[in-house]
Coordinates of C-alpha atoms (C1' of nucleotides) in Angstrom, one line a residue:
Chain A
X1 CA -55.8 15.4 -51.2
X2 CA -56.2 19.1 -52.7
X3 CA -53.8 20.5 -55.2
X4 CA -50.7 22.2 -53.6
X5 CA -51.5 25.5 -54.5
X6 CA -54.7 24.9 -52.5
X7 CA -53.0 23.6 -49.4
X8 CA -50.5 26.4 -49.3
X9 CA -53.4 28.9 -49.5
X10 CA -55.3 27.2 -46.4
X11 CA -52.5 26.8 -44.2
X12 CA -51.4 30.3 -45.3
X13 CA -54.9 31.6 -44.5
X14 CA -55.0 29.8 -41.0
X15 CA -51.6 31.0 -40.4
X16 CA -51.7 34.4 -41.3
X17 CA -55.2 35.0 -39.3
X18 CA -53.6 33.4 -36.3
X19 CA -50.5 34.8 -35.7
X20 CA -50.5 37.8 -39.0
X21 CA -48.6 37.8 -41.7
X22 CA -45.1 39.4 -40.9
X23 CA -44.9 36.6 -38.4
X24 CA -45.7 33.7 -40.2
X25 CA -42.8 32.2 -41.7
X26 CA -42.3 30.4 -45.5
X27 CA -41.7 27.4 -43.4
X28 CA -44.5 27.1 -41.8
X29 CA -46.6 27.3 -44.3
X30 CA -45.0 24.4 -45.9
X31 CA -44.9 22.4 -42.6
X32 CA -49.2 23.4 -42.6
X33 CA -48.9 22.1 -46.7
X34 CA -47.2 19.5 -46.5
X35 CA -44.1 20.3 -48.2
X36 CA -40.5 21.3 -47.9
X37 CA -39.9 24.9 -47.7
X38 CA -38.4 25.7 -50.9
X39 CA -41.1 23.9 -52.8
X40 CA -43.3 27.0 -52.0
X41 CA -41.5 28.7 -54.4
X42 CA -42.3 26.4 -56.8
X43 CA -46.4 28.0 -56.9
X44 CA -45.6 31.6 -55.4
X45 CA -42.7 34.0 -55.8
X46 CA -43.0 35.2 -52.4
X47 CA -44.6 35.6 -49.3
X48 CA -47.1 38.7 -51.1
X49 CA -48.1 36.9 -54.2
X50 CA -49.8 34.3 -51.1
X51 CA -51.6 37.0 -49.1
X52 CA -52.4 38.6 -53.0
X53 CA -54.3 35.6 -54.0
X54 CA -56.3 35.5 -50.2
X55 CA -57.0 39.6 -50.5
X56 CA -57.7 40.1 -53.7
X57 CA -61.9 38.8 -53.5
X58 CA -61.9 39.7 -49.6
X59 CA -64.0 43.2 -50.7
X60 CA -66.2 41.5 -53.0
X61 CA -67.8 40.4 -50.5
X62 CA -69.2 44.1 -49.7
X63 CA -69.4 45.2 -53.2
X64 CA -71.6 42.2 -53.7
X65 CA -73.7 43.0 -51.0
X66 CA -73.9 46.9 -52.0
X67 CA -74.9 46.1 -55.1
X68 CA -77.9 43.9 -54.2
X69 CA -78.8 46.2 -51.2
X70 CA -78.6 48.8 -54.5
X71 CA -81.3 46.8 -56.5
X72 CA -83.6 45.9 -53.9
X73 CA -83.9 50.0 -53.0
X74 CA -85.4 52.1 -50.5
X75 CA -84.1 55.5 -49.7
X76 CA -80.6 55.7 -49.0
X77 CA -80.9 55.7 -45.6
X78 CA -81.8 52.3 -45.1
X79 CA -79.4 51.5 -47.6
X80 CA -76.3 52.6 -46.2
X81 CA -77.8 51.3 -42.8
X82 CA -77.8 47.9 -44.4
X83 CA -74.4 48.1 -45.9
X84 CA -72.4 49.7 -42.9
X85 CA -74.4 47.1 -40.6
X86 CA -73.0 44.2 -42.9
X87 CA -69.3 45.4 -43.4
X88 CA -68.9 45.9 -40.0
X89 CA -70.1 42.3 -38.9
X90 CA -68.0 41.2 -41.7
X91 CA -64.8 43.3 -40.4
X92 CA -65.8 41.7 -37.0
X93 CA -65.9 38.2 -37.8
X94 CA -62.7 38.9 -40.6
X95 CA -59.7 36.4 -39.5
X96 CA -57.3 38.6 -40.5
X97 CA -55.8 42.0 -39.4
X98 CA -57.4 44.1 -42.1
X99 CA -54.8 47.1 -41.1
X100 CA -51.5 44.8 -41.6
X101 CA -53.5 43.9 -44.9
X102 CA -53.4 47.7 -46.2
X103 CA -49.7 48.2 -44.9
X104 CA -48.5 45.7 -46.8
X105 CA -50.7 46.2 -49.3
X106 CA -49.9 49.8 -49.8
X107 CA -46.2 49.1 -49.9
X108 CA -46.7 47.0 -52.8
X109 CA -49.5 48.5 -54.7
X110 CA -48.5 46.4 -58.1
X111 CA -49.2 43.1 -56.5
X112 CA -52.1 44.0 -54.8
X113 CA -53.5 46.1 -58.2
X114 CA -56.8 44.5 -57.8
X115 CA -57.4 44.6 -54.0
X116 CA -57.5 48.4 -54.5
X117 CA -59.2 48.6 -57.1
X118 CA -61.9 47.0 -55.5
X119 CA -61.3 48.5 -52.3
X120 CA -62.0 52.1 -54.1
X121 CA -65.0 50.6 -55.8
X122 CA -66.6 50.4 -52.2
X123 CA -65.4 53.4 -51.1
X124 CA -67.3 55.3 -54.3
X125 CA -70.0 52.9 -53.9
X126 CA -70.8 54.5 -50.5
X127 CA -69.6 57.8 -51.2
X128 CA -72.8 57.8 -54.3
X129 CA -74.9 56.5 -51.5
X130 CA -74.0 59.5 -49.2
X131 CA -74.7 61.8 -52.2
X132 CA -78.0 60.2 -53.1
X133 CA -78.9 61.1 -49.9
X134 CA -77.9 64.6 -49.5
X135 CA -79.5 65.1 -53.0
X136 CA -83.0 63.7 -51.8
X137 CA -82.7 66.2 -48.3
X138 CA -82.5 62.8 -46.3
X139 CA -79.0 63.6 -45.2
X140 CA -77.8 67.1 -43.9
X141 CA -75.3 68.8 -46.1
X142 CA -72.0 67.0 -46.1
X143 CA -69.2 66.0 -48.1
X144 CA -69.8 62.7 -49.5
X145 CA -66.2 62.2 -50.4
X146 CA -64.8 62.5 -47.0
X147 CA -67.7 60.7 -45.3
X148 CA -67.4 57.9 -47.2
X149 CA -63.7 57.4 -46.4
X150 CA -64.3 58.3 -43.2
X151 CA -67.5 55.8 -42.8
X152 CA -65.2 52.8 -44.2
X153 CA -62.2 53.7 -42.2
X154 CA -64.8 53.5 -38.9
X155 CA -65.6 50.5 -39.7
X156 CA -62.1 49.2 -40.5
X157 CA -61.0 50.2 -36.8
X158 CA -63.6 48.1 -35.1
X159 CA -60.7 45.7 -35.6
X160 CA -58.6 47.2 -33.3
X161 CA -60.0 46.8 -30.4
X162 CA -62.3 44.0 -31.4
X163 CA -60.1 41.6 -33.6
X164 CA -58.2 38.9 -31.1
X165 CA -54.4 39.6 -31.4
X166 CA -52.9 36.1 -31.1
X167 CA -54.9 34.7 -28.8
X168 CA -56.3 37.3 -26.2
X169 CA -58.4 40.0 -27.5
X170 CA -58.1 43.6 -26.7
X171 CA -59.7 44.9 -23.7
X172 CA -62.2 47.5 -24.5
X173 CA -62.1 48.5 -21.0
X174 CA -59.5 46.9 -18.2
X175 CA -60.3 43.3 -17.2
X176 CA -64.4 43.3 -18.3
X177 CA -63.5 41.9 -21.6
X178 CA -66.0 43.4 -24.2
X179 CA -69.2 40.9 -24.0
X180 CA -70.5 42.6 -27.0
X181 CA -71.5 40.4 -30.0
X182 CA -70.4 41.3 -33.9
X183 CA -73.9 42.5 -34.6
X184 CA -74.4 44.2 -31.8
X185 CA -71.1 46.1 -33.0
X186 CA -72.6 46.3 -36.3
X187 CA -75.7 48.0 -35.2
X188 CA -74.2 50.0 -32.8
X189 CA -72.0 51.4 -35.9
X190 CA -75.1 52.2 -38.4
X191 CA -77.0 53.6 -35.9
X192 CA -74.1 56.0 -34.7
X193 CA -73.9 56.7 -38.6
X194 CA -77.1 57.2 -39.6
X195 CA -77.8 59.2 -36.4
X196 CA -75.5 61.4 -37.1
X197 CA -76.3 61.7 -41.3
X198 CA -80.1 61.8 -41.0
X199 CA -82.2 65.0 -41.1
X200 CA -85.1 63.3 -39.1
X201 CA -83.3 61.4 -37.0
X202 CA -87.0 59.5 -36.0
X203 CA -86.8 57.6 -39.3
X204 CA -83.9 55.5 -37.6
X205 CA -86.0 53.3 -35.5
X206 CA -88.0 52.3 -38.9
X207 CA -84.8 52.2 -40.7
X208 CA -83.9 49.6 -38.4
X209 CA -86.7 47.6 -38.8
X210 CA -86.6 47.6 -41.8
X211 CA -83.3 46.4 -42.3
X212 CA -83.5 43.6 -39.5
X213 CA -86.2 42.6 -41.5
X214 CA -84.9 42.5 -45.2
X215 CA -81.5 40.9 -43.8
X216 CA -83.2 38.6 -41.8
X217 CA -85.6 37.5 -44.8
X218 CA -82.4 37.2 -47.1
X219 CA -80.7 34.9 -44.7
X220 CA -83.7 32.8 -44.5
X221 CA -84.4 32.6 -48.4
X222 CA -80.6 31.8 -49.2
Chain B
X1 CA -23.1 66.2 -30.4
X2 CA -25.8 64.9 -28.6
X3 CA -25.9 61.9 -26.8
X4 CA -25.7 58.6 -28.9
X5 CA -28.5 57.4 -27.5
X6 CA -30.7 60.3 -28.5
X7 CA -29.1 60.2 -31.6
X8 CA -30.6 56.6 -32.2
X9 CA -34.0 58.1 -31.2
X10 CA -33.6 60.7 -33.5
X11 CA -33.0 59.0 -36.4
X12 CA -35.1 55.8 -35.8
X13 CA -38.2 58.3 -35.1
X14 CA -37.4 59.9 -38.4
X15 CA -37.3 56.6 -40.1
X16 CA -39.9 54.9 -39.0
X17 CA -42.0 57.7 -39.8
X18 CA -41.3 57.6 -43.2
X19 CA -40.7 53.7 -43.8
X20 CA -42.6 52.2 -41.4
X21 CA -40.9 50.3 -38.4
X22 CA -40.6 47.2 -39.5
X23 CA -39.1 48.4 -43.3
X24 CA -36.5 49.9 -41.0
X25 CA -33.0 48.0 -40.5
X26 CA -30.9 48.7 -37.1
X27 CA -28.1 48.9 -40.2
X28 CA -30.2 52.3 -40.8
X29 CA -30.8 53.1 -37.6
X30 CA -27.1 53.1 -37.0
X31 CA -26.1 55.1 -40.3
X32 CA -28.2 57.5 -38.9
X33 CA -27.1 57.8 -35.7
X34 CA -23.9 57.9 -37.1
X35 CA -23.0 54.6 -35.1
X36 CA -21.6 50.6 -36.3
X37 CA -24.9 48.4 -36.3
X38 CA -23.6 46.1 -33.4
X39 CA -23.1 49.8 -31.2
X40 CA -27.2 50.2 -31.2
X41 CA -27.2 47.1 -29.2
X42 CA -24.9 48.8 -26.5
X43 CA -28.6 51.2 -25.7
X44 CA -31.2 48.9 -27.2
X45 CA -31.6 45.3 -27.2
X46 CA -33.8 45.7 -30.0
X47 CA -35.7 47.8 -32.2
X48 CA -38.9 47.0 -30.2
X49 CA -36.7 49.0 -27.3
X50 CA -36.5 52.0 -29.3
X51 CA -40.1 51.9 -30.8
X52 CA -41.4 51.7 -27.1
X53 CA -38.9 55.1 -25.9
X54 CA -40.9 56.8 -29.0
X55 CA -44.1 55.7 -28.4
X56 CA -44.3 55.4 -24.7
X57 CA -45.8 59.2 -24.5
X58 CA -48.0 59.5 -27.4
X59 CA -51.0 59.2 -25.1
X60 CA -49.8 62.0 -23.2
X61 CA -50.6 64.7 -25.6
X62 CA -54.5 63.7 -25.9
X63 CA -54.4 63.0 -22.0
X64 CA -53.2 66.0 -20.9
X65 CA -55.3 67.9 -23.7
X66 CA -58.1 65.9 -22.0
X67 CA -57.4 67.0 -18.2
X68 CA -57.3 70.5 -19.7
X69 CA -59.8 70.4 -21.0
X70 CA -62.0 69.0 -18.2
X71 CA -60.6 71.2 -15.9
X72 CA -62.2 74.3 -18.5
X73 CA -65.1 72.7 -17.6
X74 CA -68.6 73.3 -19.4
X75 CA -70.7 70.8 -21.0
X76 CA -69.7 66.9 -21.3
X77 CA -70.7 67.5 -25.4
X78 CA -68.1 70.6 -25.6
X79 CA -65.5 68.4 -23.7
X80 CA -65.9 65.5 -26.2
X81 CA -66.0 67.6 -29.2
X82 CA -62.8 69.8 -28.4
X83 CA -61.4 65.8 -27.5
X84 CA -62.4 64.7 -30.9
X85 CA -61.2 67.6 -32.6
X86 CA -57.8 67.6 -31.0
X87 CA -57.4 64.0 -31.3
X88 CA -57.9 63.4 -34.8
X89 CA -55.8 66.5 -35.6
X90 CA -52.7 64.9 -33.8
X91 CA -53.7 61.9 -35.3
X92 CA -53.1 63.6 -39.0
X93 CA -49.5 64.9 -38.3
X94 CA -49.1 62.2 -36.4
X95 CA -45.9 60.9 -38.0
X96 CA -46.4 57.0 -37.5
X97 CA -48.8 54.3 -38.7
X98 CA -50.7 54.1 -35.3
X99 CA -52.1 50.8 -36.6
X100 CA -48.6 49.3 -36.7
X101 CA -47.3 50.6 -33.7
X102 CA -51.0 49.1 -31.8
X103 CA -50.2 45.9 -34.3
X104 CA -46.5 45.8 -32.6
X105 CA -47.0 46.8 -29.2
X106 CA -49.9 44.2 -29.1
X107 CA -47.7 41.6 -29.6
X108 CA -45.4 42.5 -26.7
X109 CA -47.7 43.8 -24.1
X110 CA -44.7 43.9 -21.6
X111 CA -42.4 46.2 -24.0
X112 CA -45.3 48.2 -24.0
X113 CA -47.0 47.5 -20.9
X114 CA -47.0 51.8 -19.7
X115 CA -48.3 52.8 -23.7
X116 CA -51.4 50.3 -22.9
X117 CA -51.7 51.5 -19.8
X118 CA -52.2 55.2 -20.4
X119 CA -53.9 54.8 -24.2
X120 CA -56.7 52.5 -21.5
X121 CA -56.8 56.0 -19.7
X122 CA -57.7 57.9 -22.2
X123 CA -60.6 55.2 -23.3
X124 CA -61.6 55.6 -19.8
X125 CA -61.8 59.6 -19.7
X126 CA -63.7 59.3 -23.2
X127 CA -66.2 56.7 -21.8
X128 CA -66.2 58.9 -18.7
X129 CA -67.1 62.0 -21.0
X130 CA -70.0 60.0 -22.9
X131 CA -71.4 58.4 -19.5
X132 CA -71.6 62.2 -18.6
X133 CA -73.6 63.2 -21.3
X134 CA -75.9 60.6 -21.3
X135 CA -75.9 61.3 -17.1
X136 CA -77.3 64.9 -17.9
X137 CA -79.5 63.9 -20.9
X138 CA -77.0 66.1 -22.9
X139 CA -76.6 62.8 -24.8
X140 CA -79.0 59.9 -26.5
X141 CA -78.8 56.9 -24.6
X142 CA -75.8 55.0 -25.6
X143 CA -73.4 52.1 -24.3
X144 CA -70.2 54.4 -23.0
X145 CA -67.9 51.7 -23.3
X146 CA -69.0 50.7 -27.0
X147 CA -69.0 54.2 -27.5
X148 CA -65.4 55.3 -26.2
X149 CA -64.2 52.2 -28.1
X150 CA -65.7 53.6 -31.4
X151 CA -65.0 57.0 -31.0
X152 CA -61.1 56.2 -30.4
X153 CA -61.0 53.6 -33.5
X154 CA -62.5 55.8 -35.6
X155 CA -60.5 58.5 -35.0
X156 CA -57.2 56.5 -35.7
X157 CA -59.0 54.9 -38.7
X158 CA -58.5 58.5 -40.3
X159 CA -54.7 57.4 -40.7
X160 CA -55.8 54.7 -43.1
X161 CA -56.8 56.8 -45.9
X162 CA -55.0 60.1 -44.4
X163 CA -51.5 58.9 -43.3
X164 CA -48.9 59.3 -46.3
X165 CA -47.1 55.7 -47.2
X166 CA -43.7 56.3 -48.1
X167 CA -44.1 59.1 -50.0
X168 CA -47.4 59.0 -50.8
X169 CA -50.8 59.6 -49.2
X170 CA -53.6 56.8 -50.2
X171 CA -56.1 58.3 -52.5
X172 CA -59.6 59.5 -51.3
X173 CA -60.9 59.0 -54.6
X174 CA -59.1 58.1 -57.8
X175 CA -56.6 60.5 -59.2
X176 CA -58.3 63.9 -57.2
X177 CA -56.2 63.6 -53.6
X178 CA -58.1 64.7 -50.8
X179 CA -57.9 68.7 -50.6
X180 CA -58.4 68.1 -47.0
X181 CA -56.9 69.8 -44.0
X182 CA -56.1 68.1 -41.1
X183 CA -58.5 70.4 -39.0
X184 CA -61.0 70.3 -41.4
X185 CA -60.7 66.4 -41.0
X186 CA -60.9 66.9 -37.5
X187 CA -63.6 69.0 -36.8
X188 CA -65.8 66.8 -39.4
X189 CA -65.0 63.9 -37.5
X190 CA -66.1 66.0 -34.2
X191 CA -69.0 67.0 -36.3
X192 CA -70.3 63.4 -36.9
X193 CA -69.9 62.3 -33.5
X194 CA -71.7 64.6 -31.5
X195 CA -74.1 65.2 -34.2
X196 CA -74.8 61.5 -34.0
X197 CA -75.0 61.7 -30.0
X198 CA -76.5 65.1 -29.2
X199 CA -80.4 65.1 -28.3
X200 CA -81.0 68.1 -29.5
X201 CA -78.7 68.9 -32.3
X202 CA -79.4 72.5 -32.8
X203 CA -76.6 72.4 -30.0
X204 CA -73.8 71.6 -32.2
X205 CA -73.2 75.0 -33.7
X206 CA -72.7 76.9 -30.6
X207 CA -70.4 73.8 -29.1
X208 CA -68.8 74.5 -32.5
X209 CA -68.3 77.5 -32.1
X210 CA -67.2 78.0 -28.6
X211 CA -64.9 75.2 -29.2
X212 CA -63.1 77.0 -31.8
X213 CA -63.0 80.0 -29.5
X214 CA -61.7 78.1 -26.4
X215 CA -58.8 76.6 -28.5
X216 CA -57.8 79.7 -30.7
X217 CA -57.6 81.5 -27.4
X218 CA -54.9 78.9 -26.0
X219 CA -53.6 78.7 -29.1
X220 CA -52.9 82.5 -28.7
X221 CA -52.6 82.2 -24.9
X222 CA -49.7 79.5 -25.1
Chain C
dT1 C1' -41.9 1.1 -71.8
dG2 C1' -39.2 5.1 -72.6
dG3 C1' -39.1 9.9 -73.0
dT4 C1' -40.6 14.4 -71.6
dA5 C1' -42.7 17.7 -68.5
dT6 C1' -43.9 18.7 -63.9
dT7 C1' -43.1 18.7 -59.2
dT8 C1' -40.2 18.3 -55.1
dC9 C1' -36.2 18.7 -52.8
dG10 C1' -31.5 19.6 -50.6
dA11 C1' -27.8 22.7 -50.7
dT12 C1' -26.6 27.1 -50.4
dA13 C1' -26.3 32.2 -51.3
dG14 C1' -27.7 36.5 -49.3
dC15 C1' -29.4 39.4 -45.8
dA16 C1' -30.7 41.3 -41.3
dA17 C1' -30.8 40.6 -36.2
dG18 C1' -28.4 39.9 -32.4
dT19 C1' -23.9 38.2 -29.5
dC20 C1' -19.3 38.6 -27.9
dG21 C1' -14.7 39.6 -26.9
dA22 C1' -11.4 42.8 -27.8
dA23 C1' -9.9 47.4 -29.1
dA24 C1' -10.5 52.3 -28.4
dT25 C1' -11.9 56.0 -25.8
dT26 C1' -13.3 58.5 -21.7
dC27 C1' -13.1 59.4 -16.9
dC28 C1' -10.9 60.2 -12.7
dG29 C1' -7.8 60.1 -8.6
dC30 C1' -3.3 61.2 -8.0
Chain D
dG1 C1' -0.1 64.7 -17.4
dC2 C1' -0.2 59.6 -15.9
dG3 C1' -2.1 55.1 -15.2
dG4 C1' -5.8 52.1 -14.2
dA5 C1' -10.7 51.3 -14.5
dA6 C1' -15.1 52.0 -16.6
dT7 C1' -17.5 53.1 -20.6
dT8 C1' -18.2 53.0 -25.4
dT9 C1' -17.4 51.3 -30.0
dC10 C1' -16.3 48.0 -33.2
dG11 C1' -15.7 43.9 -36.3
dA12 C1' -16.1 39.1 -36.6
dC13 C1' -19.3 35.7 -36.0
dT14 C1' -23.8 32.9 -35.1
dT15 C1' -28.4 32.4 -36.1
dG16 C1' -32.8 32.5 -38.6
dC17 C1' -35.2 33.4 -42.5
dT18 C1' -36.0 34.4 -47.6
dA19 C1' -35.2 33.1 -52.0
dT20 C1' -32.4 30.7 -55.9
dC21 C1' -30.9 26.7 -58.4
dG22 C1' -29.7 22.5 -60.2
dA23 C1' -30.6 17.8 -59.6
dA24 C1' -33.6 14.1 -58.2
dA25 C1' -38.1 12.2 -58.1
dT26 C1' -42.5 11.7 -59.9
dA27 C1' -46.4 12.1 -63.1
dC28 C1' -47.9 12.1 -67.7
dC29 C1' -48.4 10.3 -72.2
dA30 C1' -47.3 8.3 -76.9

DNA sequence: TGGTATTTCGATAGCAAGTCGAAATTCCGC
DNA sequence: GCGGAATTTCGACTTGCTATCGAAATACCA
């Protein structure tokens, strides 16, 4: 048997991924831990300081990967392929609705302090990446700033059509539920980025390859 | 005096604007509508009720800026840019979270039933627009569903960093607050797209630029 | 083993949603 | 303008959930 804290966090987690946050009550978490309502209270204040402690790492997870994407180098290009590729097959395969997750945490910036911190990390992680680009000429001219907001917030809203909403996903179009798989997504999101930031857009199809390649020798050598 | 009932609308569109829906009480609600909280219940039989008279026609604006549009005629790559662009602009003076009115109204398809219905229109005109492009080579090839899904996500992602909370707008970068205009949000969100799925993006200026001539002039014209 | 600190619990206060019957108001035929 | 019916409003109440609190149970340790 885990400590308490650790159950309330995994039954919180499967909870809140299932059915979101505002609609998970205290109680059931304690049912999924184990214990008696009020003896949540006993480890967290309130329903926040839960969803703090499952948020705060989530965009290490990026930031991690930018930063080794970062040392191995290549141009920027295949860089921000790689990343945009990753986050967005993250975001795909993320259990929990990452737009409830900014409500709430924007409503409550002190308890969620180190989410967006990180979270603004990333976001001038890839905004140096769009620069670095545009500096070496292998990006037209545009503003770093508001690509790289807008680059991370495109990626975000692949959730809202792709992320399953209770049970049932979203239709992307009536009745032919979307067959497409999270990398496919992924791809499909680099490609339409880089396509669009790239001066030569023929260096894409070896921008590709070379990121299939590198990810695919990572996941092998891990 | 108008009608209570519009009265509720009123003051719950104004409140959920600036607290969000589910920070709103009915208690509110009826303060503002100058009403006893049990008296909302007399028009509504809940908040979701209300939500779904506010929300019901927000696809109407880009659908009938769509059919306009189409009926202009000219290039599918015009269309979609002058789609794009308006889009994203409604979507930054759009007074609601989009993401927790989809969030809401995903969890009570029926309550919401004609919204779905007519926001799946307007993913079909956007897939029909790109499936038009790539029809007359105007367009790289590309998956028109995967791309109307990504081209309507990513314009409601702008929210997310764009979309004042409370009182205050999220930061685009630490401390400096984006400088940016809704239209020049827009039209760089219009930019990337087509840049990204124009064949021969020399094009874009001239879409650019008769775009911003075709809309001035109804602006001027309405 | 006994005493202290930690953990759990049941009872309950507090708050917002929603129900209900009754009071107040409006409407309308006369 | 009057009286009865329909509409509208209200206050009291029920319910469901969050969060608090003191006491009981349990774990820890000299």
């Amino acid at each position: 048997m885990r400590e308490p804290r650790e159950e309330i966090v995994a039954a919180a987690s499967h909870l809140f991924a299932r059915h979101g946050v505002s609609a998970t009550r205290m109680s059931d978490i304690a049912e999924g831990a184990g214990l008696q309502q009020s003896s949540i209270y006993y480890y967290f204040a309130n329903k926040e300081q839960i969803l703090r402690e499952i948020v705060t790492t989530v965009n290490r997870v990026p930031l991690a990967y930018l930063a080794r994407v970062n040392a191995e180098g290549g141009p920027a290009a295949l860089r921000l392929y790689r990343l945009i590729r990753f986050d967005t097959r993250t975001l795909c395969d993320f259990p929990y609705d990452i737009n409830e997750i900014h409500r709430i945490s924007a409503q409550d910036p002190d308890t969620f302090a180190e989410y967006w911190t990180e979270r603004q990390a990333l976001n001038d992680g890839v905004e140096q990446l769009v620069a670095e680009g545009v500096a070496a000429d292998e990006f037209r001219e545009v503003d770093p700033r508001l690509t790289a907001l807008t680059l991370l917030a495109n990626n975000e809203g692949v959730q809202n059509w792709y992320r399953p909403v209770g049970d049932r996903r979203l239709r992307g179009r009536q009745g032919t539920d979307g067959p497409y798989a999270p990398d496919e997504i992924a791809r499909t999101m680099a490609n339409f980025a880089l396509s669009s930031l790239l001066r030569e857009r023929r260096r894409l199809a070896s921008i590709e390859r070379r990121a299939v390649e590198a990810d695919t020798i990572d996941a092998t050598a891990d």
